[in-house]
Short mmCIF file of N, CA and C in Angstrom, two decimals:
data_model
loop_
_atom_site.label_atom_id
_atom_site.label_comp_id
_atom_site.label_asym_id
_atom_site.label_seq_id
_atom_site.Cartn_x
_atom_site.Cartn_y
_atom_site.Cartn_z
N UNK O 1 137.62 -47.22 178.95
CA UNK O 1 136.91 -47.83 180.04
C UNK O 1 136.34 -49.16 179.54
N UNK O 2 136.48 -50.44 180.20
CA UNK O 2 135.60 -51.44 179.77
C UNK O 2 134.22 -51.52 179.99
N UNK O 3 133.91 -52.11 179.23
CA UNK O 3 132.18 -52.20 178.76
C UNK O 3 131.81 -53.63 179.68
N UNK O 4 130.34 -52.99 180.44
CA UNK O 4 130.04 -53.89 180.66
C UNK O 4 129.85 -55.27 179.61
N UNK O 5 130.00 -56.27 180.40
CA UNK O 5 129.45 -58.04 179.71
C UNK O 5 131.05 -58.16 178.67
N UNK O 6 131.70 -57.53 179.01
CA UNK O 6 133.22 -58.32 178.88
C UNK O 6 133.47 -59.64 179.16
N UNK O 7 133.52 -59.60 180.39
CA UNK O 7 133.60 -60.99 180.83
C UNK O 7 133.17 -62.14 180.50
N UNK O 8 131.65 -61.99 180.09
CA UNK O 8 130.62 -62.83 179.23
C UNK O 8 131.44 -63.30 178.02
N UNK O 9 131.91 -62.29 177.38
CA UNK O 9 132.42 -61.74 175.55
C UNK O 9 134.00 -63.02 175.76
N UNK O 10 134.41 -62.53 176.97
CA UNK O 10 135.64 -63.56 177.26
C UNK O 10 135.38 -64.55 176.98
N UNK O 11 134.52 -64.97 177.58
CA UNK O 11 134.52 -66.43 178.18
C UNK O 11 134.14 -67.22 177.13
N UNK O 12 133.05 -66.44 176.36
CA UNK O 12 132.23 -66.98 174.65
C UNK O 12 133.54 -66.93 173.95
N UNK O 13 134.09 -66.27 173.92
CA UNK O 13 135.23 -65.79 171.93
C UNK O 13 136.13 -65.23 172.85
N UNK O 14 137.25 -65.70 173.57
CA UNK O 14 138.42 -65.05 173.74
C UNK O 14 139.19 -64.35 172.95
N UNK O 15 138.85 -64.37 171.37
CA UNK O 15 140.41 -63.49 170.66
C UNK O 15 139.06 -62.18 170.24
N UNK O 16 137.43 -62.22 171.11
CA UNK O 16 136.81 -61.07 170.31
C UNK O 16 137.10 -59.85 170.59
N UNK O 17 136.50 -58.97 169.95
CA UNK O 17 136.66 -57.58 170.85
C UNK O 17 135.32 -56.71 170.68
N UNK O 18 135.10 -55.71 171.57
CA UNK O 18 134.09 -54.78 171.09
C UNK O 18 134.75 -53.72 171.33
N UNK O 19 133.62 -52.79 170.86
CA UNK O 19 134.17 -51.33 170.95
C UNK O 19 133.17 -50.86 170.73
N UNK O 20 132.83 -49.42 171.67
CA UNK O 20 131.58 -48.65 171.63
C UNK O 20 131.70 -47.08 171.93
N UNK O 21 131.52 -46.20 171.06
CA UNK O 21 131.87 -45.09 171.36
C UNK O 21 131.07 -44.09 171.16
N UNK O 22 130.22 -43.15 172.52
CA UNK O 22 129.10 -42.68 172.62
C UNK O 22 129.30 -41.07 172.30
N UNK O 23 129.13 -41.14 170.72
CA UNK O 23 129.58 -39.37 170.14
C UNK O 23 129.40 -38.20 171.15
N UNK O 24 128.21 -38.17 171.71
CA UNK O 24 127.88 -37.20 172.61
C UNK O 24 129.02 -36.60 173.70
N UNK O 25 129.47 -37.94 174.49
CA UNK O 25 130.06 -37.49 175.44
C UNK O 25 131.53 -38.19 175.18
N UNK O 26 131.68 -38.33 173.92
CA UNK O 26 133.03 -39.42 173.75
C UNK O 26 134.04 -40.68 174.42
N UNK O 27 132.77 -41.13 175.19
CA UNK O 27 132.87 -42.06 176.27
C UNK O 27 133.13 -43.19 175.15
N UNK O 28 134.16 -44.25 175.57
CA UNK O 28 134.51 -45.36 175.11
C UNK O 28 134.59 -46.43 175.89
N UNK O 29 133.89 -47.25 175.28
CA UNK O 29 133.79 -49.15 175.95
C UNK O 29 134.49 -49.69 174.72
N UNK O 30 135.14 -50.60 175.67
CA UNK O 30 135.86 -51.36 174.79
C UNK O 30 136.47 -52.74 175.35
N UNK O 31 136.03 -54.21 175.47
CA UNK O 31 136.55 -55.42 175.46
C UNK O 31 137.24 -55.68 174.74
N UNK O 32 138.64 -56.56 175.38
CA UNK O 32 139.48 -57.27 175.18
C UNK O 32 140.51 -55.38 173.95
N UNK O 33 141.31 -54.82 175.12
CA UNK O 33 141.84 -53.23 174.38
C UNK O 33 142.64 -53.73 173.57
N UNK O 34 143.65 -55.33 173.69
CA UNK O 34 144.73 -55.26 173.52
C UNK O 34 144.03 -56.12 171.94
N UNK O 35 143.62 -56.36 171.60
CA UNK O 35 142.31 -56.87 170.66
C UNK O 35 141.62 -55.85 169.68
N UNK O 36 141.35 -54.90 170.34
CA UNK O 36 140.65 -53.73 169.34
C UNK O 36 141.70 -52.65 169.29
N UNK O 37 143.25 -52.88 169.66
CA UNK O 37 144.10 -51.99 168.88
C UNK O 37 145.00 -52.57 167.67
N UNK O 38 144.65 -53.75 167.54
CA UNK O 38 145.57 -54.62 166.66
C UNK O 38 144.87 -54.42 165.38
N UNK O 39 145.71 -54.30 164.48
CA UNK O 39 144.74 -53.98 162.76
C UNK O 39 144.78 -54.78 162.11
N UNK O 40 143.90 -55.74 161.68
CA UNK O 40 143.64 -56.94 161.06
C UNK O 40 142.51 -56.19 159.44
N UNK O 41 143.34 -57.37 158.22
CA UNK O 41 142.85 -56.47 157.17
C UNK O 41 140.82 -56.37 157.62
N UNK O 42 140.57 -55.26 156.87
CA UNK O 42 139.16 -55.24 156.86
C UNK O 42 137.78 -55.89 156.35
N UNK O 43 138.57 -56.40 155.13
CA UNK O 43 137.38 -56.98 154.28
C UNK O 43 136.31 -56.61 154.31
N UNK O 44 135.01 -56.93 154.61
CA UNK O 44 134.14 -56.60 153.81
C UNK O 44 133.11 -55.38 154.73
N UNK O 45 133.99 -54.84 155.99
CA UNK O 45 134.23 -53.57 156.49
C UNK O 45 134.23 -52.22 155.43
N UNK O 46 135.47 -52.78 154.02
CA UNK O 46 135.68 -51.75 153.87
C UNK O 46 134.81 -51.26 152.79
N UNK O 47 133.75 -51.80 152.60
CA UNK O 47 132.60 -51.72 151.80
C UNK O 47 132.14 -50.25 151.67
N UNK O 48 131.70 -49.67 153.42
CA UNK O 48 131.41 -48.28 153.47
C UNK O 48 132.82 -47.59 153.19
N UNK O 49 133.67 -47.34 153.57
CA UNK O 49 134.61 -46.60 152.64
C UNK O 49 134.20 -46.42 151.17
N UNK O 50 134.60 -47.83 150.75
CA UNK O 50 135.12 -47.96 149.02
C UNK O 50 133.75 -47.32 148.42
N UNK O 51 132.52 -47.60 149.20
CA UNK O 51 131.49 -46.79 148.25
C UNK O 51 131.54 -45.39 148.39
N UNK O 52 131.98 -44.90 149.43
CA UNK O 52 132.46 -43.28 149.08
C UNK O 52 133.14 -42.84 148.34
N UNK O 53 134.18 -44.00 148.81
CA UNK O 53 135.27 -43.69 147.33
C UNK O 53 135.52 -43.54 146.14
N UNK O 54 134.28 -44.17 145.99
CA UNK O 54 133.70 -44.50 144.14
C UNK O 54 132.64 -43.68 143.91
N UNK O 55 131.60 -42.89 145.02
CA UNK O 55 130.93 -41.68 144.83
C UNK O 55 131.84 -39.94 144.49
N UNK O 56 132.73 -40.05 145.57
CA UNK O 56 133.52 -39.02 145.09
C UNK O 56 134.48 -38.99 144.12
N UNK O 57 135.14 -40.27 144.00
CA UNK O 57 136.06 -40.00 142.51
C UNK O 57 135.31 -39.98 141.44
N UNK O 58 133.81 -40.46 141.25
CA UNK O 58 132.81 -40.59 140.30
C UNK O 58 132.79 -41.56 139.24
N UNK O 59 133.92 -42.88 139.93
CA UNK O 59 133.73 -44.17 139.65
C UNK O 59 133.11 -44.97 139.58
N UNK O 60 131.16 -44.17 140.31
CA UNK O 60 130.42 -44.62 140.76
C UNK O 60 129.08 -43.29 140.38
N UNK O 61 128.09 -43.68 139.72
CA UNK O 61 127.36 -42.13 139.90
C UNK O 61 126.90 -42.03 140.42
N UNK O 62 125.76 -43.39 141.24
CA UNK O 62 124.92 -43.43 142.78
C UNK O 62 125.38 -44.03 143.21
N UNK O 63 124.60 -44.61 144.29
CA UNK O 63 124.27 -46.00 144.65
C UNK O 63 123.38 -47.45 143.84
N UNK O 64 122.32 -46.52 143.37
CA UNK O 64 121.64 -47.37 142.37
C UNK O 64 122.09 -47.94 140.84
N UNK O 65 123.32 -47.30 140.30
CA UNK O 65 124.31 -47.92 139.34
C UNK O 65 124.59 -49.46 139.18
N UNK O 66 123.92 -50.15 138.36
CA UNK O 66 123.74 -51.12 138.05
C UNK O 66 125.30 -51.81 137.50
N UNK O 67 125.85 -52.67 137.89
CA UNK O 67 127.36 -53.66 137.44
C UNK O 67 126.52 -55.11 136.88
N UNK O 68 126.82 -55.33 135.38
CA UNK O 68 126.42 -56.60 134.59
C UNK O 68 126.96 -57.63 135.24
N UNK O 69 126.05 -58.57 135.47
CA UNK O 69 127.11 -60.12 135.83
C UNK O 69 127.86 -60.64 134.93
N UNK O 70 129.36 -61.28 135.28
CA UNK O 70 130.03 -61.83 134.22
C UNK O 70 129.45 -63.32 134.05
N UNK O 71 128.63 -63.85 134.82
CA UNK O 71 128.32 -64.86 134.24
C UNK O 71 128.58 -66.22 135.45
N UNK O 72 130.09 -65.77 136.03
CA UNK O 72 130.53 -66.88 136.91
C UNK O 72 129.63 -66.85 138.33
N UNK O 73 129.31 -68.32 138.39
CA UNK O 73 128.84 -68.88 139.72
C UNK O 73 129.53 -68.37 140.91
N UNK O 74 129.07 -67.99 141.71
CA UNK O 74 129.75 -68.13 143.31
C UNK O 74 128.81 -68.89 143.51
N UNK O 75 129.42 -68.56 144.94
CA UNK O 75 128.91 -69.36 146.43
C UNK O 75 127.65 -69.03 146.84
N UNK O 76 127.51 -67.63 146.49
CA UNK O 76 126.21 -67.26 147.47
C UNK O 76 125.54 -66.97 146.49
N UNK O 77 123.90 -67.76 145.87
CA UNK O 77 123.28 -66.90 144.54
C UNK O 77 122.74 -65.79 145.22
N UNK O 78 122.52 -64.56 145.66
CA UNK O 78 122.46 -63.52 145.49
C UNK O 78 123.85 -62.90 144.76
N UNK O 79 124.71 -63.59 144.86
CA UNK O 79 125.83 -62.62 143.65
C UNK O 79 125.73 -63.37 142.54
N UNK O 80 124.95 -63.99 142.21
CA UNK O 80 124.94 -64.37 140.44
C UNK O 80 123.62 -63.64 139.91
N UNK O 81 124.26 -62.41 139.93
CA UNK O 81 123.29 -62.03 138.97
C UNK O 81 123.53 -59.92 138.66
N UNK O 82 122.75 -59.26 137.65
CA UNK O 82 123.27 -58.09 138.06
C UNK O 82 122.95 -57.16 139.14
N UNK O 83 123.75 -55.94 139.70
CA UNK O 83 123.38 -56.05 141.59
C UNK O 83 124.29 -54.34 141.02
N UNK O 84 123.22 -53.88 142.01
CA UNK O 84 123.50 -52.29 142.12
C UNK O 84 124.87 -52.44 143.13
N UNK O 85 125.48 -51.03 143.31
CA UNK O 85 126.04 -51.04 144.50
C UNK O 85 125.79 -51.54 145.59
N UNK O 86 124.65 -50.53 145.90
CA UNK O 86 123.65 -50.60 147.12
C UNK O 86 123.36 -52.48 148.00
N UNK O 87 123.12 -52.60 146.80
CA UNK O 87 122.55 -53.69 146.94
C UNK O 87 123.97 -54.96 147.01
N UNK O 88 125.31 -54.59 146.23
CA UNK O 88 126.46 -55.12 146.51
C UNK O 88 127.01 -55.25 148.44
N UNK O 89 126.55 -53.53 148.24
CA UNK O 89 127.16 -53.86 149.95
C UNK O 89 125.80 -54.30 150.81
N UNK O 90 124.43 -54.65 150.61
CA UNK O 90 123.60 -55.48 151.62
C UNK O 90 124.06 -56.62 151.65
N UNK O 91 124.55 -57.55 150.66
CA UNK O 91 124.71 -58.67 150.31
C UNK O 91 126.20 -59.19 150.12
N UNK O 92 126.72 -57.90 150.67
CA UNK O 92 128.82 -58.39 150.19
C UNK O 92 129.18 -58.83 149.22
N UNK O 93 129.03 -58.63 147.92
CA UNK O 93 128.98 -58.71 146.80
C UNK O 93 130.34 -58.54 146.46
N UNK O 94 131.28 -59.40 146.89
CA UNK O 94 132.68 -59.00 146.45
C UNK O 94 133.26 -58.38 145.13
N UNK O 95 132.42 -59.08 144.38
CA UNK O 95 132.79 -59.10 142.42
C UNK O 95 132.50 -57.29 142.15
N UNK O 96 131.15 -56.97 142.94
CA UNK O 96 130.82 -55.54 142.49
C UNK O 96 131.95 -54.71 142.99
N UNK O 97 132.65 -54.62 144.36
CA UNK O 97 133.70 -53.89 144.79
C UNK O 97 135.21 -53.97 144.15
N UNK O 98 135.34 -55.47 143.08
CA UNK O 98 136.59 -55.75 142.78
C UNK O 98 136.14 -54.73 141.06
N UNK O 99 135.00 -54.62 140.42
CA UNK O 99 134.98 -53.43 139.73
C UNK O 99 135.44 -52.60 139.61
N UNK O 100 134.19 -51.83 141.08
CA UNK O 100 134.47 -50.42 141.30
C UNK O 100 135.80 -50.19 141.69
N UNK O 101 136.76 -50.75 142.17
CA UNK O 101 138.02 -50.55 142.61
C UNK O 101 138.76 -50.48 141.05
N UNK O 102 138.53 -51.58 139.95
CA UNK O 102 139.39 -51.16 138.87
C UNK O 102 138.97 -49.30 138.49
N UNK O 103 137.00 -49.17 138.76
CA UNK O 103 136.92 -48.13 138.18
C UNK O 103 137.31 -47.08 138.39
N UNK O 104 137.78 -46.63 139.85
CA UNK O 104 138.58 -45.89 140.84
C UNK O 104 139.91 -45.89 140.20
N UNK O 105 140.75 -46.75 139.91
CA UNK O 105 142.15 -47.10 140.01
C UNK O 105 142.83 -46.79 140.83
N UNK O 106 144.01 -47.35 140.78
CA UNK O 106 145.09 -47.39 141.62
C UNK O 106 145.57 -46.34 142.48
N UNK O 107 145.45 -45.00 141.34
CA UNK O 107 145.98 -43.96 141.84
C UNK O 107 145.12 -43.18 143.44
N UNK O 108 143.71 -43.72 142.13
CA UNK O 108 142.48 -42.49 143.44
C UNK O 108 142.30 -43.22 144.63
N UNK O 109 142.67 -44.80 144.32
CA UNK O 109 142.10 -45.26 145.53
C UNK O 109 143.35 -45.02 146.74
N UNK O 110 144.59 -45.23 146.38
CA UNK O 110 145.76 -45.09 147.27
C UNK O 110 145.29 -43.63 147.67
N UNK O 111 145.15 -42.31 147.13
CA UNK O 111 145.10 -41.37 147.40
C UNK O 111 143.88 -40.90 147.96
N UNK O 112 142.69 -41.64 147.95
CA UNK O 112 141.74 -41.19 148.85
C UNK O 112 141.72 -42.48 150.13
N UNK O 113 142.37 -43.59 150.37
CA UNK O 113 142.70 -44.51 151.55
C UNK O 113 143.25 -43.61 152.48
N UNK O 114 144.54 -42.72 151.80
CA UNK O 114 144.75 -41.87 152.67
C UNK O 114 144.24 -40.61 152.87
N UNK O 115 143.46 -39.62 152.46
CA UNK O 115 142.51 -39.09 152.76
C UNK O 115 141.61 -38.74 153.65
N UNK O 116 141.27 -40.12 153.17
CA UNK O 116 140.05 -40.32 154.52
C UNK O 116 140.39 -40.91 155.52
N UNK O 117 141.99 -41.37 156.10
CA UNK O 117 142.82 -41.63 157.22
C UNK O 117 142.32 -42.46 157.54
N UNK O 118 141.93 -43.62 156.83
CA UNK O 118 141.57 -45.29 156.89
C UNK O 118 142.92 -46.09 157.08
N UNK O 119 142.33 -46.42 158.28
CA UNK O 119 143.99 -47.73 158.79
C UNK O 119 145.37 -47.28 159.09
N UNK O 120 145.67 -47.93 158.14
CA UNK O 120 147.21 -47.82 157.69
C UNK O 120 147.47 -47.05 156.81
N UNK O 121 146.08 -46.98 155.93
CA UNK O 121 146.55 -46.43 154.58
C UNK O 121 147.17 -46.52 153.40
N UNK O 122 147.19 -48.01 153.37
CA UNK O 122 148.08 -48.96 152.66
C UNK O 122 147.13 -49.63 151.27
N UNK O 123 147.57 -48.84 149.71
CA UNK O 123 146.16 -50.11 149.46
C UNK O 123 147.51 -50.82 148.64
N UNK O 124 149.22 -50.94 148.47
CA UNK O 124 149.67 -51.36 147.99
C UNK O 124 150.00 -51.28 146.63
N UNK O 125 150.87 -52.38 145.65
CA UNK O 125 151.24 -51.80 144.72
C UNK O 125 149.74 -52.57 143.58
N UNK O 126 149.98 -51.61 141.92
CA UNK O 126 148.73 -51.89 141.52
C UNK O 126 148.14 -53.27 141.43
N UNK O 127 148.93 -54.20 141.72
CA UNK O 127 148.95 -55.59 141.16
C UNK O 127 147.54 -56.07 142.41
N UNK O 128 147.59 -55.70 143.27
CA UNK O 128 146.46 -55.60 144.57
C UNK O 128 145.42 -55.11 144.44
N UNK O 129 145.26 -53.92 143.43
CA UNK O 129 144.12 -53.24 143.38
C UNK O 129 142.62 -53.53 144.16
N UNK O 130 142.51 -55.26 143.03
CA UNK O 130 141.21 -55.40 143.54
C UNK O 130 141.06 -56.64 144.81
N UNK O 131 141.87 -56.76 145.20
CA UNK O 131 141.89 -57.44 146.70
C UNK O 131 142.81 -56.86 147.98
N UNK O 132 143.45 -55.52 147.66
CA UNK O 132 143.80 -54.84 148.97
C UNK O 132 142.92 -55.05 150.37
N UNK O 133 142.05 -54.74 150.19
CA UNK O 133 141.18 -54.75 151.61
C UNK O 133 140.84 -56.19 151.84
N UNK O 134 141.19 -57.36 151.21
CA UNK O 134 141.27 -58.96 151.52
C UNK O 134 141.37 -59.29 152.18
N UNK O 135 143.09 -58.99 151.48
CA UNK O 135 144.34 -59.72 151.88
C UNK O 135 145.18 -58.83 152.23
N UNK O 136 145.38 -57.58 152.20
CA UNK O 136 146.46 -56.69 152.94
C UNK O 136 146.95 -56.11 151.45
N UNK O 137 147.50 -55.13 151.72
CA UNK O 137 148.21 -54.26 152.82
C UNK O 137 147.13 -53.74 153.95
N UNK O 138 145.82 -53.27 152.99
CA UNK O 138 145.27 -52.32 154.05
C UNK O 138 145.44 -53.10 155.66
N UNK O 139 145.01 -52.39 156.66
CA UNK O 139 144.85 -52.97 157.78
C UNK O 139 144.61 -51.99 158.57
N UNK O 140 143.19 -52.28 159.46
CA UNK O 140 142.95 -51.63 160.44
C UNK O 140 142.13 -52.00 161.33
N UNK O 141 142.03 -50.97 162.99
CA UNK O 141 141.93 -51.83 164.22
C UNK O 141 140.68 -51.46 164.73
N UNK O 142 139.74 -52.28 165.36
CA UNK O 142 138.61 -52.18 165.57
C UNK O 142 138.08 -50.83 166.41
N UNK O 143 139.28 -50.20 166.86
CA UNK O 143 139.12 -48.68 167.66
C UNK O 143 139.24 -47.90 166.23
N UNK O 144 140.47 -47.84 165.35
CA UNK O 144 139.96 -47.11 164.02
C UNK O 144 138.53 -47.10 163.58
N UNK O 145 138.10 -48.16 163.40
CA UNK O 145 137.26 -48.56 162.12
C UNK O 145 136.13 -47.68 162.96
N UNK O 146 135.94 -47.65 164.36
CA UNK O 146 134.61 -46.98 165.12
C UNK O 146 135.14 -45.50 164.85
N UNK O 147 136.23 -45.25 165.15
CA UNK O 147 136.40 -43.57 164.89
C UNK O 147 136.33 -43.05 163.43
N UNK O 148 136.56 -43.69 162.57
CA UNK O 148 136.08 -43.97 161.48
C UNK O 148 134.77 -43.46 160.94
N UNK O 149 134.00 -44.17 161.33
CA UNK O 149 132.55 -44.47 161.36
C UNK O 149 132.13 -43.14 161.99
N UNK O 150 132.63 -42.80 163.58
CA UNK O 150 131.84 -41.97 163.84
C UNK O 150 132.50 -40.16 162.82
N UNK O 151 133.84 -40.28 162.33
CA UNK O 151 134.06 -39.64 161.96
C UNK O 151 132.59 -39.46 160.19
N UNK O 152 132.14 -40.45 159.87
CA UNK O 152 131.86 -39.89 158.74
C UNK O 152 130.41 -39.78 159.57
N UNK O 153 129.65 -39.75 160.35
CA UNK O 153 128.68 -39.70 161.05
C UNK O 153 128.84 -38.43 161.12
N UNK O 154 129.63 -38.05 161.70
CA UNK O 154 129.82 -36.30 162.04
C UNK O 154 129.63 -35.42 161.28
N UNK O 155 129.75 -35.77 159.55
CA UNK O 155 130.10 -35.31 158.38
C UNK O 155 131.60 -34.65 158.59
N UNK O 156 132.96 -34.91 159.40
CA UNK O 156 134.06 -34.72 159.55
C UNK O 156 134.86 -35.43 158.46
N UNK O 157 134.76 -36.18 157.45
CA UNK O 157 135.66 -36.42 156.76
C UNK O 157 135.60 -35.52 155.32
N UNK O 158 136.73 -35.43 154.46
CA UNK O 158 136.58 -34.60 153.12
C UNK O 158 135.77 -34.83 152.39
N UNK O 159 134.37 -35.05 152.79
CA UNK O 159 133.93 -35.41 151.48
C UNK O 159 132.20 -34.63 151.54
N UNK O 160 131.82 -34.30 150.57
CA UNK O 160 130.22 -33.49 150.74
C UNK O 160 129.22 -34.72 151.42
N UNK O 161 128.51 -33.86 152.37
CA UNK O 161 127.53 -34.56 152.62
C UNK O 161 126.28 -35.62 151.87
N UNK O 162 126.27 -35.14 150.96
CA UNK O 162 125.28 -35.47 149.56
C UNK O 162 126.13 -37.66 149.40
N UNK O 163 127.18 -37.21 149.83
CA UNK O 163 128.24 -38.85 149.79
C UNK O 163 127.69 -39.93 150.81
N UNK O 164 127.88 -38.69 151.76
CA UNK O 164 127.66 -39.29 152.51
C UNK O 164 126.08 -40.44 153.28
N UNK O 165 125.32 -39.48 153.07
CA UNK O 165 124.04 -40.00 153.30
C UNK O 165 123.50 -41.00 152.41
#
């Protein structure tokens, strides 16, 4: 069903989309459908994933797990410096996720992408590791990424609650 203030959403950002999906009664709003079924990679979306991912493979022991800075400047100084997880995904901390992804590897991460029935399911061959969710393969569509979401809301995906929260 479309969501109200579509039209508005048009007229501002024609290529946007929304999507809204009310757990209770599984009612769905959704602007611009042909928009929120198309799977465009995730980037920095896939933040909540990959930190599950790295809680349950135990690539990760909290959230509060501290990653050393290497030293190099970015763009944004909140990433020059050392930065918990937690605090990686307030701030999109790319460098901390291109880590935890070596610390995961190749294998757990392909095998828990599909798992947890993210996207496509694609994280590619190892040479991608730490920019799959970039630049592709992964890819997924703004109706996934909400069922997604509400799926780990539910506590419906494989993984203990203790991950989740």
């Amino acid at each position: 069903m479309e969501a109200q203030g579509c039209d508005e959403l048009a007229s501002q950002a024609p290529s946007a989309t929304f999507v809204l999906l009310t757990p209770d009664t599984k009612d769905w709003r959704v602007c611009n459908p042909d928009r929120a079924e198309r799977a465009f990679v995730p980037g920095s979306t896939f933040k909540v994933p990959h930190a599950l991912i790295a809680l349950e493979s135990g690539a990760v022991v909290d959230e509060h797990q501290r990653f050393v800075w290497d030293g190099l400047q970015r763009m944004a100084p909140v990433w020059n410096k050392p930065t918990s997880m937690a605090e990686g995904m307030r701030n999109s901390t790319i460098w901390v996720f291109q880590r935890i992804a070596k610390a995961i590897g190749w294998e757990r991460e392909q095998a828990w992408v599909r798992r947890l029935n993210y996207g496509n399911g694609q994280v590619g061959p190892a040479s991608s590791l730490t920019e799959f969710w970039l630049t592709g393969p992964l890819r997924i569509s703004a109706i996934e990424q909400v069922a997604f979401l509400n799926a780990l809301r539910a506590a419906a995906l494989p993984t203990p609650k203790v991950n989740v929260e």
